[in-house]
């Protein structure tokens, strides 16, 4: 497995592959890898000759310096996990100064408005940071396809818009959420949970599943109320938002509309750890 810290050495590995018409799949990550990331890597191998995985905790997408500081960093373990999938993985793990040069700041993006919903409302500048770093990473890797998990469904939609806006010739592939045995969506942040918090966090997926089951029989207002009441009853959690939104626009509707695909989205804190999840409803 090759590990590159600079764009120049990454290019020197990729250039001969590209010249030989080998296709490159790309999985951008912030490290602290888990089975969810590995499922993206495996999918990328099904569809490409080689796979680049970037490991880079992007400072510009964090609005809270404390959150950035405590973001788990497990590089040695990440490399072991990747090696267990394939020795043909090319790892790109640059320093911020290498990727951003002198200017570690984000560009302002205007997507179709989806950046203003949910995560955009609660994490100021988050999607500008994501857009900026992905632009830099796509430029360094020049992949044919790039893989993103549906756990960050809003991010996935934003990335699809980003590549059109910035004219980046890459196909964006969304992959299903991978869950723990108790239903909790896999996330690097799960490493910050105590055992008790981890088992309590099963409630998130349980509630989303209940909302899906009741979606056809209850109104959106009733479903919102159901989730809010469950959170009020539970001392472990603080609900940041629960929304039932149009999957394409990510906007909420007071009433269900015909021919619209809906998804339920949730963000909550458990013991100071912020978790997000979502589910398709129809
Ligand atoms: O989803 C993530 O891990 C990050 O937002 C990404 C896409 C790697 C950009 O830093």
Tab-separated table of C-alpha atoms and ligand atoms in Angstrom:
chain	number	residue	atom	x	y	z
A	1	UNK	CA	0.000	0.000	0.000
A	2	UNK	CA	1.423	3.386	-0.964
A	3	UNK	CA	1.063	6.363	1.364
A	4	UNK	CA	1.572	9.853	0.003
A	5	UNK	CA	1.808	13.078	1.964
A	6	UNK	CA	2.388	15.385	-0.979
A	7	UNK	CA	0.379	16.127	-4.099
A	8	UNK	CA	3.515	15.746	-6.232
A	9	UNK	CA	4.266	12.208	-5.053
A	10	UNK	CA	0.585	11.248	-5.367
A	11	UNK	CA	0.613	12.517	-8.972
A	12	UNK	CA	3.767	10.538	-9.733
A	13	UNK	CA	1.961	7.322	-8.739
A	14	UNK	CA	-1.292	8.202	-10.497
A	15	UNK	CA	0.133	9.440	-13.796
A	16	UNK	CA	1.435	6.064	-15.077
A	17	UNK	CA	-1.851	4.415	-14.051
A	18	UNK	CA	-3.850	7.004	-15.951
A	19	UNK	CA	-1.545	6.726	-18.952
A	20	UNK	CA	-2.336	3.006	-18.956
A	21	UNK	CA	-6.073	3.767	-18.959
A	22	UNK	CA	-6.546	2.469	-15.421
A	23	UNK	CA	-9.633	3.861	-13.735
A	24	UNK	CA	-9.323	5.548	-10.348
A	25	UNK	CA	-11.982	5.433	-7.640
A	26	UNK	CA	-11.725	7.899	-4.765
A	27	UNK	CA	-12.959	7.690	-1.176
A	28	UNK	CA	-12.386	10.964	0.702
A	29	UNK	CA	-12.318	10.489	4.492
A	30	UNK	CA	-11.305	12.275	7.663
A	31	UNK	CA	-9.793	9.055	9.028
A	32	UNK	CA	-10.934	7.194	12.174
A	33	UNK	CA	-12.051	4.595	9.664
A	34	UNK	CA	-14.777	2.023	10.295
A	35	UNK	CA	-16.745	-0.556	8.315
A	36	UNK	CA	-18.806	2.209	6.699
A	37	UNK	CA	-15.664	3.630	5.066
A	38	UNK	CA	-14.491	0.141	4.126
A	39	UNK	CA	-17.796	-0.511	2.362
A	40	UNK	CA	-17.153	2.596	0.229
A	41	UNK	CA	-13.637	1.335	-0.570
A	42	UNK	CA	-15.008	-2.099	-1.525
A	43	UNK	CA	-17.640	-0.518	-3.767
A	44	UNK	CA	-14.907	1.622	-5.370
A	45	UNK	CA	-12.860	-1.514	-6.101
A	46	UNK	CA	-15.863	-3.146	-7.804
A	47	UNK	CA	-16.020	-0.248	-10.240
A	48	UNK	CA	-12.370	0.839	-10.664
A	49	UNK	CA	-8.862	-0.582	-11.155
A	50	UNK	CA	-7.267	1.418	-8.350
A	51	UNK	CA	-8.635	3.232	-5.312
A	52	UNK	CA	-7.316	6.366	-3.624
A	53	UNK	CA	-8.374	6.974	-0.006
A	54	UNK	CA	-7.639	10.391	1.438
A	55	UNK	CA	-7.243	10.774	5.186
A	56	UNK	CA	-7.440	14.428	6.104
A	57	UNK	CA	-9.251	16.088	9.007
A	58	UNK	CA	-10.383	19.207	7.224
A	59	UNK	CA	-10.173	22.237	9.573
A	60	UNK	CA	-12.341	24.520	7.412
A	61	UNK	CA	-15.498	22.422	7.808
A	62	UNK	CA	-15.545	22.668	11.621
A	63	UNK	CA	-17.320	25.691	13.093
A	64	UNK	CA	-16.312	24.674	16.622
A	65	UNK	CA	-12.547	24.480	17.389
A	66	UNK	CA	-13.244	22.145	20.352
A	67	UNK	CA	-15.033	19.713	18.020
A	68	UNK	CA	-12.072	19.783	15.621
A	69	UNK	CA	-9.618	19.191	18.472
A	70	UNK	CA	-11.443	16.145	19.795
A	71	UNK	CA	-12.086	14.597	16.365
A	72	UNK	CA	-10.564	11.084	16.630
A	73	UNK	CA	-7.216	10.519	14.873
A	74	UNK	CA	-6.224	6.863	14.442
A	75	UNK	CA	-3.878	6.830	11.439
A	76	UNK	CA	-2.008	3.585	12.265
A	77	UNK	CA	-5.237	1.678	12.717
A	78	UNK	CA	-6.705	3.289	9.573
A	79	UNK	CA	-3.767	2.018	7.524
A	80	UNK	CA	-4.125	-1.501	8.966
A	81	UNK	CA	-7.827	-1.535	8.105
A	82	UNK	CA	-7.204	-0.335	4.563
A	83	UNK	CA	-4.438	-2.891	4.072
A	84	UNK	CA	-6.855	-5.617	5.125
A	85	UNK	CA	-9.100	-4.638	2.189
A	86	UNK	CA	-6.418	-4.414	-0.500
A	87	UNK	CA	-2.770	-3.641	-1.029
A	88	UNK	CA	-3.796	-1.741	-4.152
A	89	UNK	CA	-5.085	1.203	-2.121
A	90	UNK	CA	-3.255	4.475	-2.575
A	91	UNK	CA	-3.465	6.581	0.585
A	92	UNK	CA	-3.241	10.360	0.431
A	93	UNK	CA	-2.691	11.911	3.850
A	94	UNK	CA	-1.474	15.504	3.438
A	95	UNK	CA	-0.870	18.220	6.028
A	96	UNK	CA	-3.244	21.204	5.797
A	97	UNK	CA	-0.403	23.410	4.495
A	98	UNK	CA	0.272	20.937	1.652
A	99	UNK	CA	-3.353	20.780	0.547
A	100	UNK	CA	-4.306	24.427	1.099
A	101	UNK	CA	-0.908	26.131	0.583
A	102	UNK	CA	-0.786	29.296	2.708
A	103	UNK	CA	-4.486	29.941	2.702
A	104	UNK	CA	-6.352	27.591	5.049
A	105	UNK	CA	-9.790	29.091	4.517
A	106	UNK	CA	-12.880	28.231	2.560
A	107	UNK	CA	-14.381	29.558	-0.598
A	108	UNK	CA	-18.024	30.795	-0.408
A	109	UNK	CA	-20.350	28.469	-2.257
A	110	UNK	CA	-23.870	29.105	-3.473
A	111	UNK	CA	-25.515	25.798	-4.148
A	112	UNK	CA	-29.216	25.508	-5.048
A	113	UNK	CA	-30.259	26.403	-1.494
A	114	UNK	CA	-29.815	22.927	-0.017
A	115	UNK	CA	-26.759	24.240	1.840
A	116	UNK	CA	-29.073	26.436	3.931
A	117	UNK	CA	-31.097	23.519	5.338
A	118	UNK	CA	-30.383	21.310	8.379
A	119	UNK	CA	-26.583	20.936	8.749
A	120	UNK	CA	-26.175	24.276	6.985
A	121	UNK	CA	-28.350	25.988	9.615
A	122	UNK	CA	-26.630	24.373	12.553
A	123	UNK	CA	-22.976	24.313	11.410
A	124	UNK	CA	-22.074	27.722	10.009
A	125	UNK	CA	-19.780	27.523	6.984
A	126	UNK	CA	-19.662	23.712	7.120
A	127	UNK	CA	-20.533	23.129	3.471
A	128	UNK	CA	-18.208	25.904	2.276
A	129	UNK	CA	-15.425	23.957	4.016
A	130	UNK	CA	-16.557	20.640	2.542
A	131	UNK	CA	-16.839	22.150	-0.957
A	132	UNK	CA	-13.421	23.784	-0.701
A	133	UNK	CA	-11.566	20.712	0.521
A	134	UNK	CA	-13.242	18.418	-2.003
A	135	UNK	CA	-12.348	20.787	-4.797
A	136	UNK	CA	-8.691	20.596	-3.681
A	137	UNK	CA	-8.805	16.811	-3.214
A	138	UNK	CA	-10.486	16.192	-6.592
A	139	UNK	CA	-7.801	18.352	-8.171
A	140	UNK	CA	-5.035	16.299	-6.524
A	141	UNK	CA	-6.578	12.875	-7.229
A	142	UNK	CA	-8.462	13.489	-10.530
A	143	UNK	CA	-10.617	10.383	-9.957
A	144	UNK	CA	-13.092	8.850	-12.384
A	145	UNK	CA	-15.606	8.168	-9.607
A	146	UNK	CA	-15.881	9.283	-5.977
A	147	UNK	CA	-17.827	7.505	-3.234
A	148	UNK	CA	-19.828	9.056	-0.388
A	149	UNK	CA	-22.027	7.486	2.285
A	150	UNK	CA	-25.717	8.309	2.568
A	151	UNK	CA	-25.314	8.878	6.317
A	152	UNK	CA	-24.257	12.385	5.266
A	153	UNK	CA	-27.143	12.584	2.807
A	154	UNK	CA	-27.103	16.385	2.632
A	155	UNK	CA	-23.356	16.339	1.973
A	156	UNK	CA	-23.892	13.802	-0.828
A	157	UNK	CA	-26.450	16.100	-2.512
A	158	UNK	CA	-24.109	19.072	-2.099
A	159	UNK	CA	-21.186	17.174	-3.637
A	160	UNK	CA	-23.330	16.303	-6.668
A	161	UNK	CA	-23.993	20.041	-7.114
A	162	UNK	CA	-20.372	20.980	-6.384
A	163	UNK	CA	-18.954	18.946	-9.263
A	164	UNK	CA	-21.391	20.572	-11.688
A	165	UNK	CA	-20.717	24.078	-10.324
A	166	UNK	CA	-16.925	23.673	-10.371
A	167	UNK	CA	-16.902	21.658	-13.653
A	168	UNK	CA	-15.147	18.674	-12.066
A	169	UNK	CA	-15.284	15.623	-14.353
A	170	UNK	CA	-16.023	12.948	-11.727
A	171	UNK	CA	-19.037	10.693	-11.208
A	172	UNK	CA	-20.402	10.894	-7.659
A	173	UNK	CA	-21.641	7.590	-6.259
A	174	UNK	CA	-23.841	7.434	-3.141
A	175	UNK	CA	-23.604	4.294	-0.981
A	176	UNK	CA	-26.009	2.965	1.682
A	177	UNK	CA	-25.603	3.642	5.397
A	178	UNK	CA	-23.780	0.871	7.250
A	179	UNK	CA	-25.115	0.249	10.765
A	180	UNK	CA	-23.875	-1.272	13.991
A	181	UNK	CA	-25.722	-4.369	15.289
A	182	UNK	CA	-27.912	-2.103	17.456
A	183	UNK	CA	-28.860	0.002	14.413
A	184	UNK	CA	-26.622	2.998	15.163
A	185	UNK	CA	-25.262	4.433	11.904
A	186	UNK	CA	-21.503	3.881	11.723
A	187	UNK	CA	-19.571	7.091	12.264
A	188	UNK	CA	-16.071	8.069	13.325
A	189	UNK	CA	-17.730	9.988	16.148
A	190	UNK	CA	-19.100	6.739	17.655
A	191	UNK	CA	-15.560	6.187	18.998
A	192	UNK	CA	-16.209	9.077	21.412
A	193	UNK	CA	-19.232	7.347	23.015
A	194	UNK	CA	-19.064	5.441	26.281
A	195	UNK	CA	-20.474	1.884	26.244
A	196	UNK	CA	-23.672	3.110	27.866
A	197	UNK	CA	-24.029	5.998	25.408
A	198	UNK	CA	-23.354	3.630	22.510
A	199	UNK	CA	-26.177	1.335	23.561
A	200	UNK	CA	-28.560	4.260	24.306
A	201	UNK	CA	-27.782	5.701	20.856
A	202	UNK	CA	-29.721	2.800	19.313
A	203	UNK	CA	-32.781	4.980	19.970
A	204	UNK	CA	-31.908	7.192	16.976
A	205	UNK	CA	-32.339	4.418	14.422
A	206	UNK	CA	-35.287	2.952	16.340
A	207	UNK	CA	-37.146	6.269	16.129
A	208	UNK	CA	-36.338	6.718	12.442
A	209	UNK	CA	-37.658	3.226	11.764
A	210	UNK	CA	-40.858	4.000	13.716
A	211	UNK	CA	-41.316	7.187	11.669
A	212	UNK	CA	-40.908	5.164	8.470
A	213	UNK	CA	-43.472	2.597	9.631
A	214	UNK	CA	-46.002	5.304	10.569
A	215	UNK	CA	-45.276	7.608	7.629
A	216	UNK	CA	-48.333	6.618	5.584
A	217	UNK	CA	-50.772	6.867	8.504
A	218	UNK	CA	-49.650	9.948	10.419
A	219	UNK	CA	-49.290	13.576	9.361
A	220	UNK	CA	-45.861	15.248	9.252
A	221	UNK	CA	-46.816	17.355	12.290
A	222	UNK	CA	-47.776	14.239	14.287
A	223	UNK	CA	-44.540	12.484	13.328
A	224	UNK	CA	-42.491	15.528	14.388
A	225	UNK	CA	-44.367	15.579	17.684
A	226	UNK	CA	-43.779	11.864	18.246
A	227	UNK	CA	-40.008	12.238	17.853
A	228	UNK	CA	-39.782	15.426	19.925
A	229	UNK	CA	-41.716	13.801	22.780
A	230	UNK	CA	-39.456	10.727	22.773
A	231	UNK	CA	-36.414	12.996	23.083
A	232	UNK	CA	-37.993	14.999	25.900
A	233	UNK	CA	-38.495	11.749	27.839
A	234	UNK	CA	-34.854	10.719	27.454
A	235	UNK	CA	-32.172	12.386	29.593
A	236	UNK	CA	-29.291	11.027	27.546
A	237	UNK	CA	-30.033	13.048	24.440
A	238	UNK	CA	-30.461	16.610	23.294
A	239	UNK	CA	-32.298	16.857	19.994
A	240	UNK	CA	-30.790	19.447	17.643
A	241	UNK	CA	-33.213	18.907	14.795
A	242	UNK	CA	-35.635	16.366	13.404
A	243	UNK	CA	-37.007	17.081	9.938
A	244	UNK	CA	-39.048	15.262	7.372
A	245	UNK	CA	-37.898	16.772	4.108
A	246	UNK	CA	-38.170	16.409	0.369
A	247	UNK	CA	-35.182	14.177	-0.623
A	248	UNK	CA	-34.378	16.340	-3.645
A	249	UNK	CA	-34.698	19.882	-2.258
A	250	UNK	CA	-34.217	19.025	1.442
A	251	UNK	CA	-37.033	21.461	2.185
A	252	UNK	CA	-39.758	20.603	4.673
A	253	UNK	CA	-43.419	20.647	3.653
A	254	UNK	CA	-46.249	21.180	6.152
A	255	UNK	CA	-48.226	18.418	4.400
A	256	UNK	CA	-47.182	15.413	2.342
A	257	UNK	CA	-47.247	16.056	-1.404
A	258	UNK	CA	-47.971	13.397	-4.019
A	259	UNK	CA	-44.995	12.092	-6.047
A	260	UNK	CA	-42.435	13.513	-3.629
A	261	UNK	CA	-39.802	11.287	-2.065
A	262	UNK	CA	-39.403	12.072	1.621
A	263	UNK	CA	-36.602	11.379	4.063
A	264	UNK	CA	-36.408	11.870	7.816
A	265	UNK	CA	-33.248	13.535	9.131
A	266	UNK	CA	-32.035	13.798	12.674
A	267	UNK	CA	-29.143	15.431	14.537
A	268	UNK	CA	-28.727	15.052	18.278
A	269	UNK	CA	-26.151	15.153	21.033
A	270	UNK	CA	-25.418	12.319	23.369
A	271	UNK	CA	-22.819	13.013	26.060
A	272	UNK	CA	-21.479	15.943	24.042
A	273	UNK	CA	-21.080	13.824	20.868
A	274	UNK	CA	-23.043	15.019	17.864
A	275	UNK	CA	-24.647	12.242	15.818
A	276	UNK	CA	-26.655	12.428	12.601
A	277	UNK	CA	-28.750	9.857	10.768
A	278	UNK	CA	-31.492	9.686	8.147
A	279	UNK	CA	-33.895	7.259	6.513
A	280	UNK	CA	-35.883	7.109	3.261
A	281	UNK	CA	-39.606	7.162	4.089
A	282	UNK	CA	-41.394	6.284	0.840
B	1	LIG	O1	-17.586	13.078	5.123
B	1	LIG	C1	-16.432	13.362	5.436
B	1	LIG	O2	-15.712	12.585	6.052
B	1	LIG	C2	-15.891	14.739	5.068
B	1	LIG	O3	-16.888	15.695	5.102
B	1	LIG	C3	-15.156	14.740	3.703
B	1	LIG	C4	-16.116	14.417	2.575
B	1	LIG	C5	-14.024	13.743	3.720
B	1	LIG	C6	-14.581	16.142	3.445
B	1	LIG	O4	-13.657	16.501	4.411
